[in-house]
Short mmCIF file of C-alpha atoms in Angstrom, two decimals:
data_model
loop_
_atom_site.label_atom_id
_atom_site.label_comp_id
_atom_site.label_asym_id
_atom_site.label_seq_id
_atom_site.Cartn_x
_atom_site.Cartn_y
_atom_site.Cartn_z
CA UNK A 1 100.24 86.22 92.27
CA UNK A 2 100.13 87.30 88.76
CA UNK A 3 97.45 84.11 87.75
CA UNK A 4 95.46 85.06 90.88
CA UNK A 5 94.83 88.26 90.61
CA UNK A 6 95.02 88.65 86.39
CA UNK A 7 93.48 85.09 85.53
CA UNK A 8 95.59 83.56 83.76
CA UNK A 9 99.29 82.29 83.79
CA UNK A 10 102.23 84.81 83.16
CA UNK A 11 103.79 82.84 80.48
CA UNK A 12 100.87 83.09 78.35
CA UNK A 13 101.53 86.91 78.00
CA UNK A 14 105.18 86.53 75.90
CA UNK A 15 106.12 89.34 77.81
CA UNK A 16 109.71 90.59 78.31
CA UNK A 17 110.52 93.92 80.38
CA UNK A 18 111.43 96.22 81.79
CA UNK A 19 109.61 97.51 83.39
CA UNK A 20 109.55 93.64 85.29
CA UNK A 21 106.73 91.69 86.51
CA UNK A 22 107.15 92.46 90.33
CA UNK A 23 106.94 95.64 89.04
CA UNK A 24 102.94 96.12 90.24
CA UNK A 25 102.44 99.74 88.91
CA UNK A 26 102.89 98.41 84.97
CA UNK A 27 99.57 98.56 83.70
CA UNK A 28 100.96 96.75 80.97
CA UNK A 29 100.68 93.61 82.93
CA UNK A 30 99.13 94.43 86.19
CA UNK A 31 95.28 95.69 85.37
CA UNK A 32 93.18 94.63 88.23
CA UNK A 33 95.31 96.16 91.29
CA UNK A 34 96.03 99.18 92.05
CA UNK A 35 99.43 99.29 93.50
CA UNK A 36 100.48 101.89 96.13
CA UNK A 37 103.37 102.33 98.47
CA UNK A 38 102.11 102.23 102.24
CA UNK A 39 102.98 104.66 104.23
CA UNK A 40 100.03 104.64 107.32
CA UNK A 41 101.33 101.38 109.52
CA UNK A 42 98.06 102.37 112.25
CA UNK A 43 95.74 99.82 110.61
CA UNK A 44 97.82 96.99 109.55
CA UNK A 45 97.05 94.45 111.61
CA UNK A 46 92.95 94.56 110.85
CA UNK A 47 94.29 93.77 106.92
CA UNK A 48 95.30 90.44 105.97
CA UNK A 49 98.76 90.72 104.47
CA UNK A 50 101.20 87.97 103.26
CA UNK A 51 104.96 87.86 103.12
CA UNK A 52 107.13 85.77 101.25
CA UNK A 53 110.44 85.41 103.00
CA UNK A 54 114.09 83.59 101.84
CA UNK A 55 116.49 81.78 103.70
CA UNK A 56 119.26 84.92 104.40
CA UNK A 57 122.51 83.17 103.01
CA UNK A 58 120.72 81.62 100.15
CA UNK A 59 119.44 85.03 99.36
CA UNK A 60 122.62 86.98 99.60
CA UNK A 61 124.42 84.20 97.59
CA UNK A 62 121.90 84.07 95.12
CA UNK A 63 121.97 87.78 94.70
CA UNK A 64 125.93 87.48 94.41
CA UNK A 65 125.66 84.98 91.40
CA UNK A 66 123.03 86.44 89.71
CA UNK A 67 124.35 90.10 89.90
CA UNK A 68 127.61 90.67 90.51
CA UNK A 69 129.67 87.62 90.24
CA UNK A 70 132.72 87.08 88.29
CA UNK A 71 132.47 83.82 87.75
CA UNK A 72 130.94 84.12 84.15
CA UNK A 73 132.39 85.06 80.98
CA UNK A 74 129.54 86.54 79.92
CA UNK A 75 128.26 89.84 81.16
CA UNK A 76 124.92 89.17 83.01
CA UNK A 77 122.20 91.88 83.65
CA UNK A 78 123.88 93.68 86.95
CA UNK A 79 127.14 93.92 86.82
CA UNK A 80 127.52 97.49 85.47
CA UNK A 81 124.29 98.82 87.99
CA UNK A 82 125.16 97.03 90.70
CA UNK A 83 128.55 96.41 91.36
CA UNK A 84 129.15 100.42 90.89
CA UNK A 85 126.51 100.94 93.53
CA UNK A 86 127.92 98.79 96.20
CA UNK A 87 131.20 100.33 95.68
CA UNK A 88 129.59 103.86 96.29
CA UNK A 89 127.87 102.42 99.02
CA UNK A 90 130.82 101.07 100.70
CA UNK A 91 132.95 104.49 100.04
CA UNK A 92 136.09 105.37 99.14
CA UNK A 93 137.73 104.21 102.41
CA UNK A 94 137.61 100.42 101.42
CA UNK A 95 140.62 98.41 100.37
CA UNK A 96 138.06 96.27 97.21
CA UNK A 97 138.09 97.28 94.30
CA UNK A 98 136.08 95.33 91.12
CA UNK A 99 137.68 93.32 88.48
CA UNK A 100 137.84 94.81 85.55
CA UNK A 101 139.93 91.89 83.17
CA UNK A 102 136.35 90.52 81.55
CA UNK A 103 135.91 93.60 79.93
CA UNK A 104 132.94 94.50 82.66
CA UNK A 105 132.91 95.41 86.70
CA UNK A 106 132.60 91.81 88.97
CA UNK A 107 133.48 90.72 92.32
CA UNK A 108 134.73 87.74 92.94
CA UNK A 109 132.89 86.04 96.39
CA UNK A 110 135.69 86.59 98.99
CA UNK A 111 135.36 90.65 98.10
CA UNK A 112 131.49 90.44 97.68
CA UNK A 113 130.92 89.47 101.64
CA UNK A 114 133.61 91.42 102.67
CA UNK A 115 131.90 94.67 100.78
CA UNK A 116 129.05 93.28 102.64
CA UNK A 117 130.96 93.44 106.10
CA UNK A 118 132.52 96.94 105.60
CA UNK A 119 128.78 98.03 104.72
CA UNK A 120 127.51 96.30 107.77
CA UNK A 121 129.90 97.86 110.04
CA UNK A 122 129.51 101.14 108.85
CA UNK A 123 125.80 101.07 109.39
CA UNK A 124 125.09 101.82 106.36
CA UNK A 125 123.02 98.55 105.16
CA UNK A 126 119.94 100.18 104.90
CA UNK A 127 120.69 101.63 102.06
CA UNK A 128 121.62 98.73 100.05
CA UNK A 129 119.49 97.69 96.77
CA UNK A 130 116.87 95.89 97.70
CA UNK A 131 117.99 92.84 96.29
CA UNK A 132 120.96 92.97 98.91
CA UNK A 133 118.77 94.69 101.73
CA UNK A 134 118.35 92.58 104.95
CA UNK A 135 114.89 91.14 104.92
CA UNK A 136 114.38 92.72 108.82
CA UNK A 137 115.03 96.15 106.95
CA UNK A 138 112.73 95.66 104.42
CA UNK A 139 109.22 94.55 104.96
CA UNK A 140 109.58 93.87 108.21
CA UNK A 141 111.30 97.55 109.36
CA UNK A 142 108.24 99.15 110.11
CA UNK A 143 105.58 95.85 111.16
CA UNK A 144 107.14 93.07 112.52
CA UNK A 145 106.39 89.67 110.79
CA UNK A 146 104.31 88.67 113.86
CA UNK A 147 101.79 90.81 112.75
CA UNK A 148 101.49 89.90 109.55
CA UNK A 149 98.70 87.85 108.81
CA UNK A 150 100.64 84.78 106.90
CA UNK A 151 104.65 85.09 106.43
CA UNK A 152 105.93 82.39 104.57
CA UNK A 153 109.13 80.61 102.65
CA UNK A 154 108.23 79.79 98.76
CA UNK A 155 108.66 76.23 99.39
CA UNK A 156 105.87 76.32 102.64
CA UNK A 157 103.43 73.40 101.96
CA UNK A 158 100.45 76.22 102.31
CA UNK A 159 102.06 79.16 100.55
CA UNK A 160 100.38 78.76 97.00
CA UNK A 161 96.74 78.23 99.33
CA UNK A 162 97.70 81.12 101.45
CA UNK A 163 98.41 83.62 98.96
CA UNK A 164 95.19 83.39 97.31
CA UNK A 165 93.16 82.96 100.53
CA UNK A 166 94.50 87.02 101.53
CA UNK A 167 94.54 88.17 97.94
CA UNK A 168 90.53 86.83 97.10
CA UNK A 169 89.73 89.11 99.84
CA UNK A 170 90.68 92.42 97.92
CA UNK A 171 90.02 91.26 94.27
CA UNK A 172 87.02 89.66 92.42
CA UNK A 173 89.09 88.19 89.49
CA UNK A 174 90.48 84.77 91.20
CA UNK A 175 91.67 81.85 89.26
CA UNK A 176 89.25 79.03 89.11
CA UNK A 177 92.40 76.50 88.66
CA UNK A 178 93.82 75.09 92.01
CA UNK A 179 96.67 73.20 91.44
CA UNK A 180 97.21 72.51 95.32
CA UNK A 181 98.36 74.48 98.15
CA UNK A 182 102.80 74.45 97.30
CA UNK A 183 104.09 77.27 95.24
CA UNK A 184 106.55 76.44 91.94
CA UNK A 185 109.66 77.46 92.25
CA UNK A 186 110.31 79.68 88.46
CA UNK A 187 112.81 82.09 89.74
CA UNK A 188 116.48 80.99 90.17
CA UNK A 189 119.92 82.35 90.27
CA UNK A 190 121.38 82.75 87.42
CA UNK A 191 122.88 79.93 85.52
CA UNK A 192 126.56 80.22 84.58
CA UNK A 193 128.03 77.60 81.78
CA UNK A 194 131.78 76.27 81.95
CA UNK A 195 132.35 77.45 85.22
CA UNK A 196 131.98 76.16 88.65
CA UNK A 197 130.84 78.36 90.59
CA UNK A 198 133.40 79.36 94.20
CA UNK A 199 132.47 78.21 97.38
CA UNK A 200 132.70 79.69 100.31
CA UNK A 201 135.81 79.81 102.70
CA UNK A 202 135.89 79.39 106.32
CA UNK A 203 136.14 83.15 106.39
CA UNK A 204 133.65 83.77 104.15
CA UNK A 205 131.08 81.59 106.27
CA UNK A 206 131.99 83.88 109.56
CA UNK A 207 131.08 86.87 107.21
CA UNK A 208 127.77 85.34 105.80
CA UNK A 209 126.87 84.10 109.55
CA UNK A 210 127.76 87.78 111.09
CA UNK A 211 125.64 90.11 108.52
CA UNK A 212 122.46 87.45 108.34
CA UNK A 213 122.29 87.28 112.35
CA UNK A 214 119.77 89.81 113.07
CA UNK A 215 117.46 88.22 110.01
CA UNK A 216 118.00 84.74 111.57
CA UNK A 217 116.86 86.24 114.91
CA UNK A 218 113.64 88.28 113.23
CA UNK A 219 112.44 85.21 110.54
CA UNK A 220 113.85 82.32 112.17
CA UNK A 221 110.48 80.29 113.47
CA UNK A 222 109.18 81.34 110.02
CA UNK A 223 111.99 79.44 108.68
CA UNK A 224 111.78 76.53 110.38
CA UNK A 225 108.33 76.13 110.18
CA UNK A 226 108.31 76.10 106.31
#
């Protein structure tokens, strides 16, 4: 999006935040948009839009080892916002508590989903961060992705040729490079050295397949068609 609408590729600005690059109010970075919140829904469907959707366990398992996971020595960039914020979230009445014995706040997987669960069943999910908000609450909560004009996975064969056919529409300053119509994957979860990171139990699977279910049921042709 950035090359799009700016001209030229991210990397080539040596820039380190915060504030971040999906940040779109940073005039630091962001000069030829002018990024608002929308809060009028009436007209949406006469604009062309585009969403970029995940696969729901990848996403929640990505956001566990790039946030909040104790599987790392090293304290990563999360664990003392996040995993106090889930464990106000979740309230007082919960039985998980965060480890403490790395000399920051973690959560091991197992107590991660079931956080998750408890949050879930509380109804209370719609307040999460958005990096652990359901994509149906998100985006989606007040326009359905069937009226969006493209919704899309990052690996889609026509995201990349998508993105810039709905964004050329509201901005003069396209890229003249077209380096096909599939998107490169640059964002990843985070990497963590000497360990191996857990894998799920058979209990943690009923979890994952329990709090993703109404996502699955909002983005699943999306899914499958990318």
């Amino acid at each position: 999006l950035f090359a799009i609408v700016e001209g030229k590729p991210f990397k080539s600005m040596n820039y380190t935040g915060p504030p971040w690059i999906h940040n779109l109010s940073n005039k630091e970075l962001w000069t030829n948009i002018e990024a608002k919140r929308k809060t009028d829904w009436s007209n949406f469907k006469d604009q062309d839009s585009f969403a970029l959707i995940r696969d729901p366990k990848d996403r929640i398992m990505s956001a566990w080892k790039s946030k909040v996971t104790c599987d790392t020595d090293k304290e990563i960039r999360g664990h003392r916002i996040f995993v106090p914020e889930l464990l106000n979230l979740v309230g007082p009445s919960s039985n998980i508590t965060a480890r403490t014995d790395k000399g920051f706040p973690c959560l091991d997987m197992s107590d991660y989903l079931a956080m998750l669960s408890q949050i879930h069943a509380q109804g209370r999910e719609g307040s999460l961060n958005e990096h652990f908000l359901p994509q149906h609450l998100g985006c989606f909560k007040d326009v359905p992705p069937s009226m969006w004009t493209v919704v899309t996975t990052i690996s889609g064969p026509n995201a990349l040729c998508s993105l810039k056919s709905v964004v050329s529409k509201s901005t003069n300053n396209m890229s003249n490079m077209d380096d096909g119509c599939q998107m490169i994957k640059t964002h990843g979860s985070a990497k963590v050295k000497g360990f191996e990171l857990a894998k799920p139990t058979r209990a943690d699977e009923v979890i994952l397949d329990r709090i993703t279910s109404k996502e699955y049921e909002m983005l699943g042709q999306y899914l499958n068609n990318a």
